[in-house]
Coordinates of N, CA and C in Angstrom, one line a residue:
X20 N 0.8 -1.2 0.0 CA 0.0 0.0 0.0 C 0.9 1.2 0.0
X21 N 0.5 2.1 -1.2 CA 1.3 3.8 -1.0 C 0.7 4.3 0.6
X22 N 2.0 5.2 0.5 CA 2.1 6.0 1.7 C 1.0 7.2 1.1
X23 N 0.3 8.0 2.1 CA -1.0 8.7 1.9 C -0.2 10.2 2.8
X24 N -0.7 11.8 2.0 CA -0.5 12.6 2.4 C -1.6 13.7 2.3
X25 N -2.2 14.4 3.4 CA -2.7 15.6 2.7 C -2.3 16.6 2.0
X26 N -2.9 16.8 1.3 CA -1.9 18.1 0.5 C -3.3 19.5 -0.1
X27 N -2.7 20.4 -0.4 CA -4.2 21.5 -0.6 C -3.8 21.6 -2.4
X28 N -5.4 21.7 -2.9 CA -5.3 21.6 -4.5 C -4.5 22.9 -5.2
X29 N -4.0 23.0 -6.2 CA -3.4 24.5 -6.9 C -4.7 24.7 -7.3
X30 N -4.7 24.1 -8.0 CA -6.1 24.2 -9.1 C -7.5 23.1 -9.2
X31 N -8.0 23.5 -9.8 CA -9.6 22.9 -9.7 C -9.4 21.8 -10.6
X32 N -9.9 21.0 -10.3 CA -9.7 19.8 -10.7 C -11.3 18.9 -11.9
X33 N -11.2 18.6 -12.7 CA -12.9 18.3 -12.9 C -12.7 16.8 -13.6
X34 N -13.6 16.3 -13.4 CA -13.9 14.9 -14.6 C -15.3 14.5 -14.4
X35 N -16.1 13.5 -14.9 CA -17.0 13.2 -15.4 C -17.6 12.1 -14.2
X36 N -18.6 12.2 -13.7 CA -18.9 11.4 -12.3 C -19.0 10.1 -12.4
X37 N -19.1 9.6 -13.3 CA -20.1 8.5 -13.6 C -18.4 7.4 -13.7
X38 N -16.9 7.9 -13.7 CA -16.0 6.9 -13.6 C -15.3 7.5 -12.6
X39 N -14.2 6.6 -12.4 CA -13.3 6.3 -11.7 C -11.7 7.5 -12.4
X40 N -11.0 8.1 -12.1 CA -10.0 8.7 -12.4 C -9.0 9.6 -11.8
X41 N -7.8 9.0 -12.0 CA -6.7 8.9 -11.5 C -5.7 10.4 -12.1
X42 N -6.2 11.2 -10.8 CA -5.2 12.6 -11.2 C -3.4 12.2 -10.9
X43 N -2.6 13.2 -11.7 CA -1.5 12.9 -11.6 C -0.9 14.3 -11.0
X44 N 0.5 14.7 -10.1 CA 0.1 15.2 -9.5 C 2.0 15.6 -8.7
X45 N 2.0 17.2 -9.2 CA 3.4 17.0 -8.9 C 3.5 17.9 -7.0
X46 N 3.8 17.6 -6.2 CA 3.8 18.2 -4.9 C 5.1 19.1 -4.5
X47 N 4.7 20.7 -3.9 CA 5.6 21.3 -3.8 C 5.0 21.6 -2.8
X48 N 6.0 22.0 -1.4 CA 6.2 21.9 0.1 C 5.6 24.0 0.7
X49 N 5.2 24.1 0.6 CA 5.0 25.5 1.4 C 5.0 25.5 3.1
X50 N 4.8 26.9 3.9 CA 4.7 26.8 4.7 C 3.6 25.9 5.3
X51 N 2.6 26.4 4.8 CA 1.6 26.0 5.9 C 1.1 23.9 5.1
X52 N 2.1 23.0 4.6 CA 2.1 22.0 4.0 C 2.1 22.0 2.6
X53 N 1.5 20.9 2.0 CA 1.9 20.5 0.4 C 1.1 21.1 -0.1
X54 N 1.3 21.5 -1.2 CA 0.3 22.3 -2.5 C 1.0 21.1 -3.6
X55 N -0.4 20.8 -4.3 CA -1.0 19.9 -5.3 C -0.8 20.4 -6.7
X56 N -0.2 20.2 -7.4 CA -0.1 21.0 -8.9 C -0.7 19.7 -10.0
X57 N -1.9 19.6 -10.4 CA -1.7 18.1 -11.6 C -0.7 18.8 -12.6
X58 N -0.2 17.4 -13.0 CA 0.6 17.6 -14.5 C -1.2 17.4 -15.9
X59 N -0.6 18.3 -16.8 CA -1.3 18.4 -18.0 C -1.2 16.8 -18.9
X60 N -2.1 17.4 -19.4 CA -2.4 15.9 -20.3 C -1.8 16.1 -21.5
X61 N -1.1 17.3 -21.9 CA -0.8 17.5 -23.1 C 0.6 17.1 -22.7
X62 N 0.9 16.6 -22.0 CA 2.7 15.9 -21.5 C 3.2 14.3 -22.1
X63 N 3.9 14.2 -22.4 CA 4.1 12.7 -22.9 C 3.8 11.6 -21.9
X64 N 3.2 11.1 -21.8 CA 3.1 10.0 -20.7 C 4.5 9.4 -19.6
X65 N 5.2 9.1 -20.5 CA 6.4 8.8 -19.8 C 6.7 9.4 -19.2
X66 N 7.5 10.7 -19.5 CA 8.1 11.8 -18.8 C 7.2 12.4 -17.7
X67 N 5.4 12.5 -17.8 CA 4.6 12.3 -16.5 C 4.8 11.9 -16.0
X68 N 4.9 10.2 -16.2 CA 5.3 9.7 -14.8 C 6.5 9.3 -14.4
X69 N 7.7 10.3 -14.9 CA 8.6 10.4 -13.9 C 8.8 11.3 -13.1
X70 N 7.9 12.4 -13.8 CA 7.4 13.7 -12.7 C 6.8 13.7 -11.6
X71 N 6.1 13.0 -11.5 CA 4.7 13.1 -11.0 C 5.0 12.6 -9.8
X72 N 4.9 13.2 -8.3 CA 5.0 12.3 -6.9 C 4.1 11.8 -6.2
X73 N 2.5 12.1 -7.2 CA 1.6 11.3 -6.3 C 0.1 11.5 -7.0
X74 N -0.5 10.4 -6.3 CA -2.1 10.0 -7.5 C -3.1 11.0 -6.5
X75 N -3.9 11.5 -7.2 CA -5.5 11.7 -6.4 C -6.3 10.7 -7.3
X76 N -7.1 10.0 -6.5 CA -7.8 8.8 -7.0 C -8.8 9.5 -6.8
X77 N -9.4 10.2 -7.6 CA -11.2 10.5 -7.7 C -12.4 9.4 -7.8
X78 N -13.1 8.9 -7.1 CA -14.2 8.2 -7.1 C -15.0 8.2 -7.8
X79 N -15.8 7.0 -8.1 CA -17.5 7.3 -9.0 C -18.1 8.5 -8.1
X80 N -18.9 9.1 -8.6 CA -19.6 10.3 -7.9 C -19.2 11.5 -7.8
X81 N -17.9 11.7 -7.8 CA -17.0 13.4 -7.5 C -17.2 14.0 -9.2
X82 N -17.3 14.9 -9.5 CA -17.0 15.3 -10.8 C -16.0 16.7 -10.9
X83 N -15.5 17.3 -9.3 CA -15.0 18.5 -9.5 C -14.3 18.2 -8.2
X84 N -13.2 18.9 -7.5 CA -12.4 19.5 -7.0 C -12.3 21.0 -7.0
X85 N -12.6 22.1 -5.9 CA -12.2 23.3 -6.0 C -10.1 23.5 -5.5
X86 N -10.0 24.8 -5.9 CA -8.5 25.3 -5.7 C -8.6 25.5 -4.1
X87 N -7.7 25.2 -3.4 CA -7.5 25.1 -2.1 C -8.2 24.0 -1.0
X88 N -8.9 23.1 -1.7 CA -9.5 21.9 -1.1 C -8.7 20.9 -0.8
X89 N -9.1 20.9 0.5 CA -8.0 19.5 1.4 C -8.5 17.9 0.5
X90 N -7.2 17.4 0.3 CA -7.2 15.9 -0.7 C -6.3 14.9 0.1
X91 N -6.6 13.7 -0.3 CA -5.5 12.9 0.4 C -4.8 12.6 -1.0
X92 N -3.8 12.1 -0.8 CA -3.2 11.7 -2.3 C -2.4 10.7 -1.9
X93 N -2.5 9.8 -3.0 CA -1.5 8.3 -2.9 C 0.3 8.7 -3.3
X94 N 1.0 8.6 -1.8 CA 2.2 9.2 -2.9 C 3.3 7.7 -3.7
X95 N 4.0 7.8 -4.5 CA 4.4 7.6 -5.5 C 5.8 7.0 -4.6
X96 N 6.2 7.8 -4.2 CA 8.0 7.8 -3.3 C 7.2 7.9 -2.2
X97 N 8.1 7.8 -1.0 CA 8.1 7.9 0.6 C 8.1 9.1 0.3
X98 N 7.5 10.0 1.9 CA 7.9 11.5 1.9 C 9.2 11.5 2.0
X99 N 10.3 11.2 2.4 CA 11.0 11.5 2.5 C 12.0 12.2 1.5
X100 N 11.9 11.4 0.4 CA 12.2 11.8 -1.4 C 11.1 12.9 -1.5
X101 N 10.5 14.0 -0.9 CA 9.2 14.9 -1.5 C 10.3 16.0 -1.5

């Protein structure tokens, strides 16, 4: 099982309610904890995911995420590597 972090959203987040989807998601450290940046979709897949240090798993039912909304995220590496 990944290690799990709160972290607060950069940006708004949206998808379609009715599936399951896997934000990608680069984390950078501020005072007051992690701030959440997704990587774009217009990025090569690969090079995503060597960026990327952690998933937000959106559930059936969610369709949006606001900017500054508390998230857990699956991270990728231990915090320790953040």
């Amino acid at each position: 099982q990944r290690p799990k972090l709160k972290v607060r959203l950069a940006e708004p987040l949206h998808k379609r309610p009715d599936y399951e989807f896997y934000f990608r998601l680069i984390l950078d450290r501020k005072e007051e904890g992690y701030e959440a940046i997704p990587l774009g979709w217009g990025r090569n897949l690969p090079d995503s995911l060597l960026q990327m240090d952690a998933l937000l798993i959106a559930p059936f039912g969610i369709s949006e995420y606001q900017v500054g909304e508390e998230v857990e995220v699956e991270l990728i590496c231990g915090p320790e590597h953040l």
